[in-house]
Structures are given as structure tokens and as C-alpha cells.
């Protein structure tokens, strides 16, 4: 355990003392942009890990694998939602009812009511916030949310 850093978790400790504790615990300078609150939290965590053994090797391996998987997913650009041509019709079943939405030059129309976006249409149908393109199954690799087993949405142009 690092005795010199043991009292650095207290709120009255200034930023310079926290940076010194970080230096002792990490054997490296603290990042300049790190706030005193974050320094205090990290120092407290390191002290606790020193006292109680920290994370097991198995947990560290699992976290590293998750970080690698997340990094590879984050580096892939999100697929763009296809542009819906005016005049296209989208059909969506929700709770046993089929909804028909017409794409306009600006916005969408459903049952005579106009909406600025597909997300507004999805919110009107479900009563909750949904990504409109996802709700209507327009995102590649993503099916629409469903209260029942999925049914493919239909698009007619």
C-alpha cells in the first residue's frame, strides 16, 4: 500500500498534492486536463486496489477483450440511412395494426397527418421515442423493434 497517498482522498487535499499522489501511484505524470475530482477518484481507486488486490487477471483479460471489441466496432462507420424518395410508401405493423406512411418532398404523411421526420411518426405510433429509420427497418443490419416476432417492413416506390 502507498502510505504517502493514503490521505489524498480527502476533499481538502489540493490539486498539486493529488498530482503528486498520482505520480507516485502511476509512476507517470497525471494528464494535465484531468480535474481534481477525477484525480481524487483515481487515487482512491488505486489505494483500494493496493489494499484489496485489485482486479483478478481473469477480469483484466475480459475487460481487455471487451475494449478491443468495442474499439473495432467504433472504428466502423455507421451505415447511412437510405434516402427515401418522395412517393415511397412504408408499411409497419405495430401491436397488430398496420400503419402506412407516405414519403413527401418534405416530411411524411400518415392517415392524413403530416410529420417532419420518421422519428415523429414512430413516436406517434408507439408513444415513445424511437429512431424512425430503425423503427421502419431502414438501417442496414438492424431490424425494426417489435412487440412480437419480427416481420419485415415493406417499402413500395
One Martini backbone bead per residue (centre of mass of N, CA, C, O) as a GRO file, in nm:
protein
  157
    1UNK     BB    1   0.100   0.033   0.017
    2UNK     BB    2   0.046   0.386  -0.011
    3UNK     BB    3   0.099   0.600   0.240
    4UNK     BB    4   0.136   0.887   0.109
    5UNK     BB    5  -0.169   0.855  -0.033
    6UNK     BB    6  -0.391   0.790   0.195
    7UNK     BB    7  -0.501   1.115   0.227
    8UNK     BB    8  -0.593   1.210  -0.080
    9UNK     BB    9  -0.921   1.171  -0.066
   10UNK     BB   10  -0.959   1.423   0.056
   11UNK     BB   11  -1.114   1.732  -0.010
   12UNK     BB   12  -0.864   1.928   0.099
   13UNK     BB   13  -0.694   1.841  -0.123
   14UNK     BB   14  -0.488   1.946  -0.353
   15UNK     BB   15  -0.386   1.927  -0.678
   16UNK     BB   16  -0.082   1.889  -0.625
   17UNK     BB   17  -0.114   1.643  -0.434
   18UNK     BB   18  -0.262   1.466  -0.639
   19UNK     BB   19  -0.033   1.462  -0.852
   20UNK     BB   20   0.173   1.328  -0.667
   21UNK     BB   21   0.012   1.071  -0.614
   22UNK     BB   22  -0.009   0.984  -0.904
   23UNK     BB   23   0.294   0.959  -0.956
   24UNK     BB   24   0.339   0.734  -0.745
   25UNK     BB   25   0.120   0.526  -0.856
   26UNK     BB   26   0.202   0.549  -1.189
   27UNK     BB   27   0.484   0.658  -1.277
   28UNK     BB   28   0.337   0.931  -1.377
   29UNK     BB   29   0.201   1.185  -1.516
   30UNK     BB   30  -0.062   1.370  -1.503
   31UNK     BB   31  -0.304   1.476  -1.674
   32UNK     BB   32  -0.374   1.805  -1.728
   33UNK     BB   33  -0.703   1.770  -1.775
   34UNK     BB   34  -0.740   1.656  -1.499
   35UNK     BB   35  -0.939   1.669  -1.251
   36UNK     BB   36  -0.950   1.665  -0.916
   37UNK     BB   37  -1.179   1.461  -0.900
   38UNK     BB   38  -1.045   1.242  -1.080
   39UNK     BB   39  -0.790   1.214  -0.919
   40UNK     BB   40  -0.924   1.127  -0.656
   41UNK     BB   41  -1.060   0.872  -0.768
   42UNK     BB   42  -0.805   0.727  -0.867
   43UNK     BB   43  -0.651   0.722  -0.602
   44UNK     BB   44  -0.865   0.565  -0.446
   45UNK     BB   45  -0.860   0.316  -0.624
   46UNK     BB   46  -0.558   0.247  -0.593
   47UNK     BB   47  -0.569   0.209  -0.288
   48UNK     BB   48  -0.776  -0.017  -0.289
   49UNK     BB   49  -0.616  -0.212  -0.469
   50UNK     BB   50  -0.375  -0.236  -0.279
   51UNK     BB   51  -0.539  -0.352  -0.034
   52UNK     BB   52  -0.733  -0.579  -0.222
   53UNK     BB   53  -0.584  -0.651  -0.525
   54UNK     BB   54  -0.782  -0.595  -0.732
   55UNK     BB   55  -0.793  -0.728  -1.029
   56UNK     BB   56  -0.817  -0.995  -1.190
   57UNK     BB   57  -0.683  -1.151  -1.455
   58UNK     BB   58  -0.954  -1.235  -1.579
   59UNK     BB   59  -1.086  -0.954  -1.580
   60UNK     BB   60  -0.866  -0.809  -1.746
   61UNK     BB   61  -0.900  -0.983  -2.000
   62UNK     BB   62  -1.201  -0.920  -2.048
   63UNK     BB   63  -1.171  -0.612  -2.073
   64UNK     BB   64  -0.975  -0.616  -2.312
   65UNK     BB   65  -1.167  -0.760  -2.508
   66UNK     BB   66  -1.392  -0.547  -2.496
   67UNK     BB   67  -1.221  -0.310  -2.594
   68UNK     BB   68  -1.148  -0.429  -2.869
   69UNK     BB   69  -1.438  -0.466  -2.971
   70UNK     BB   70  -1.521  -0.168  -2.942
   71UNK     BB   71  -1.300  -0.048  -3.127
   72UNK     BB   72  -1.388  -0.196  -3.388
   73UNK     BB   73  -1.676  -0.075  -3.393
   74UNK     BB   74  -1.600   0.232  -3.379
   75UNK     BB   75  -1.434   0.227  -3.662
   76UNK     BB   76  -1.706   0.188  -3.785
   77UNK     BB   77  -1.919   0.310  -3.986
   78UNK     BB   78  -2.222   0.419  -3.998
   79UNK     BB   79  -2.485   0.345  -4.156
   80UNK     BB   80  -2.669   0.481  -4.389
   81UNK     BB   81  -2.959   0.618  -4.452
   82UNK     BB   82  -3.173   0.591  -4.681
   83UNK     BB   83  -3.314   0.762  -4.921
   84UNK     BB   84  -3.639   0.877  -4.950
   85UNK     BB   85  -3.862   0.880  -5.186
   86UNK     BB   86  -4.095   1.047  -5.309
   87UNK     BB   87  -4.386   0.825  -5.281
   88UNK     BB   88  -4.313   0.644  -5.076
   89UNK     BB   89  -4.400   0.341  -4.898
   90UNK     BB   90  -4.460   0.260  -4.557
   91UNK     BB   91  -4.472  -0.040  -4.366
   92UNK     BB   92  -4.616  -0.102  -4.028
   93UNK     BB   93  -4.625  -0.320  -3.763
   94UNK     BB   94  -4.824  -0.255  -3.453
   95UNK     BB   95  -5.001  -0.424  -3.247
   96UNK     BB   96  -5.173  -0.541  -3.511
   97UNK     BB   97  -5.114  -0.277  -3.675
   98UNK     BB   98  -5.124  -0.104  -3.980
   99UNK     BB   99  -4.890   0.126  -4.118
  100UNK     BB  100  -4.905   0.411  -4.343
  101UNK     BB  101  -4.636   0.577  -4.517
  102UNK     BB  102  -4.569   0.889  -4.676
  103UNK     BB  103  -4.340   1.025  -4.884
  104UNK     BB  104  -4.220   1.347  -4.906
  105UNK     BB  105  -4.045   1.614  -4.983
  106UNK     BB  106  -4.144   1.717  -4.679
  107UNK     BB  107  -4.170   1.444  -4.518
  108UNK     BB  108  -4.472   1.298  -4.373
  109UNK     BB  109  -4.760   1.068  -4.412
  110UNK     BB  110  -5.041   0.984  -4.184
  111UNK     BB  111  -5.363   0.978  -4.189
  112UNK     BB  112  -5.343   1.299  -4.284
  113UNK     BB  113  -5.073   1.338  -4.125
  114UNK     BB  114  -4.802   1.544  -4.056
  115UNK     BB  115  -4.438   1.493  -4.071
  116UNK     BB  116  -4.096   1.569  -4.038
  117UNK     BB  117  -4.041   1.265  -3.934
  118UNK     BB  118  -3.996   0.935  -3.860
  119UNK     BB  119  -3.973   0.978  -3.554
  120UNK     BB  120  -4.251   1.106  -3.522
  121UNK     BB  121  -4.408   0.865  -3.620
  122UNK     BB  122  -4.304   0.660  -3.413
  123UNK     BB  123  -4.406   0.820  -3.166
  124UNK     BB  124  -4.706   0.815  -3.245
  125UNK     BB  125  -4.735   0.503  -3.244
  126UNK     BB  126  -4.580   0.431  -2.951
  127UNK     BB  127  -4.514   0.679  -2.733
  128UNK     BB  128  -4.206   0.673  -2.812
  129UNK     BB  129  -3.875   0.694  -2.857
  130UNK     BB  130  -3.754   0.665  -3.194
  131UNK     BB  131  -3.593   0.559  -3.454
  132UNK     BB  132  -3.727   0.578  -3.751
  133UNK     BB  133  -3.543   0.401  -3.932
  134UNK     BB  134  -3.550   0.164  -3.735
  135UNK     BB  135  -3.855   0.119  -3.706
  136UNK     BB  136  -3.867   0.077  -4.041
  137UNK     BB  137  -3.600  -0.089  -4.135
  138UNK     BB  138  -3.355   0.107  -4.282
  139UNK     BB  139  -3.123  -0.023  -4.142
  140UNK     BB  140  -2.848  -0.180  -4.181
  141UNK     BB  141  -2.861  -0.465  -3.970
  142UNK     BB  142  -3.150  -0.354  -3.871
  143UNK     BB  143  -3.419  -0.414  -3.706
  144UNK     BB  144  -3.715  -0.373  -3.603
  145UNK     BB  145  -3.901  -0.317  -3.357
  146UNK     BB  146  -4.083  -0.566  -3.149
  147UNK     BB  147  -4.358  -0.715  -2.979
  148UNK     BB  148  -4.294  -0.935  -3.184
  149UNK     BB  149  -4.221  -1.115  -3.415
  150UNK     BB  150  -4.060  -1.045  -3.684
  151UNK     BB  151  -4.142  -0.820  -3.954
  152UNK     BB  152  -4.106  -0.721  -4.256
  153UNK     BB  153  -4.083  -0.441  -4.409
  154UNK     BB  154  -4.244  -0.232  -4.647
  155UNK     BB  155  -4.142  -0.100  -4.971
  156UNK     BB  156  -4.284   0.147  -5.194
  157UNK     BB  157  -4.211   0.312  -5.528
   0.00000   0.00000   0.00000
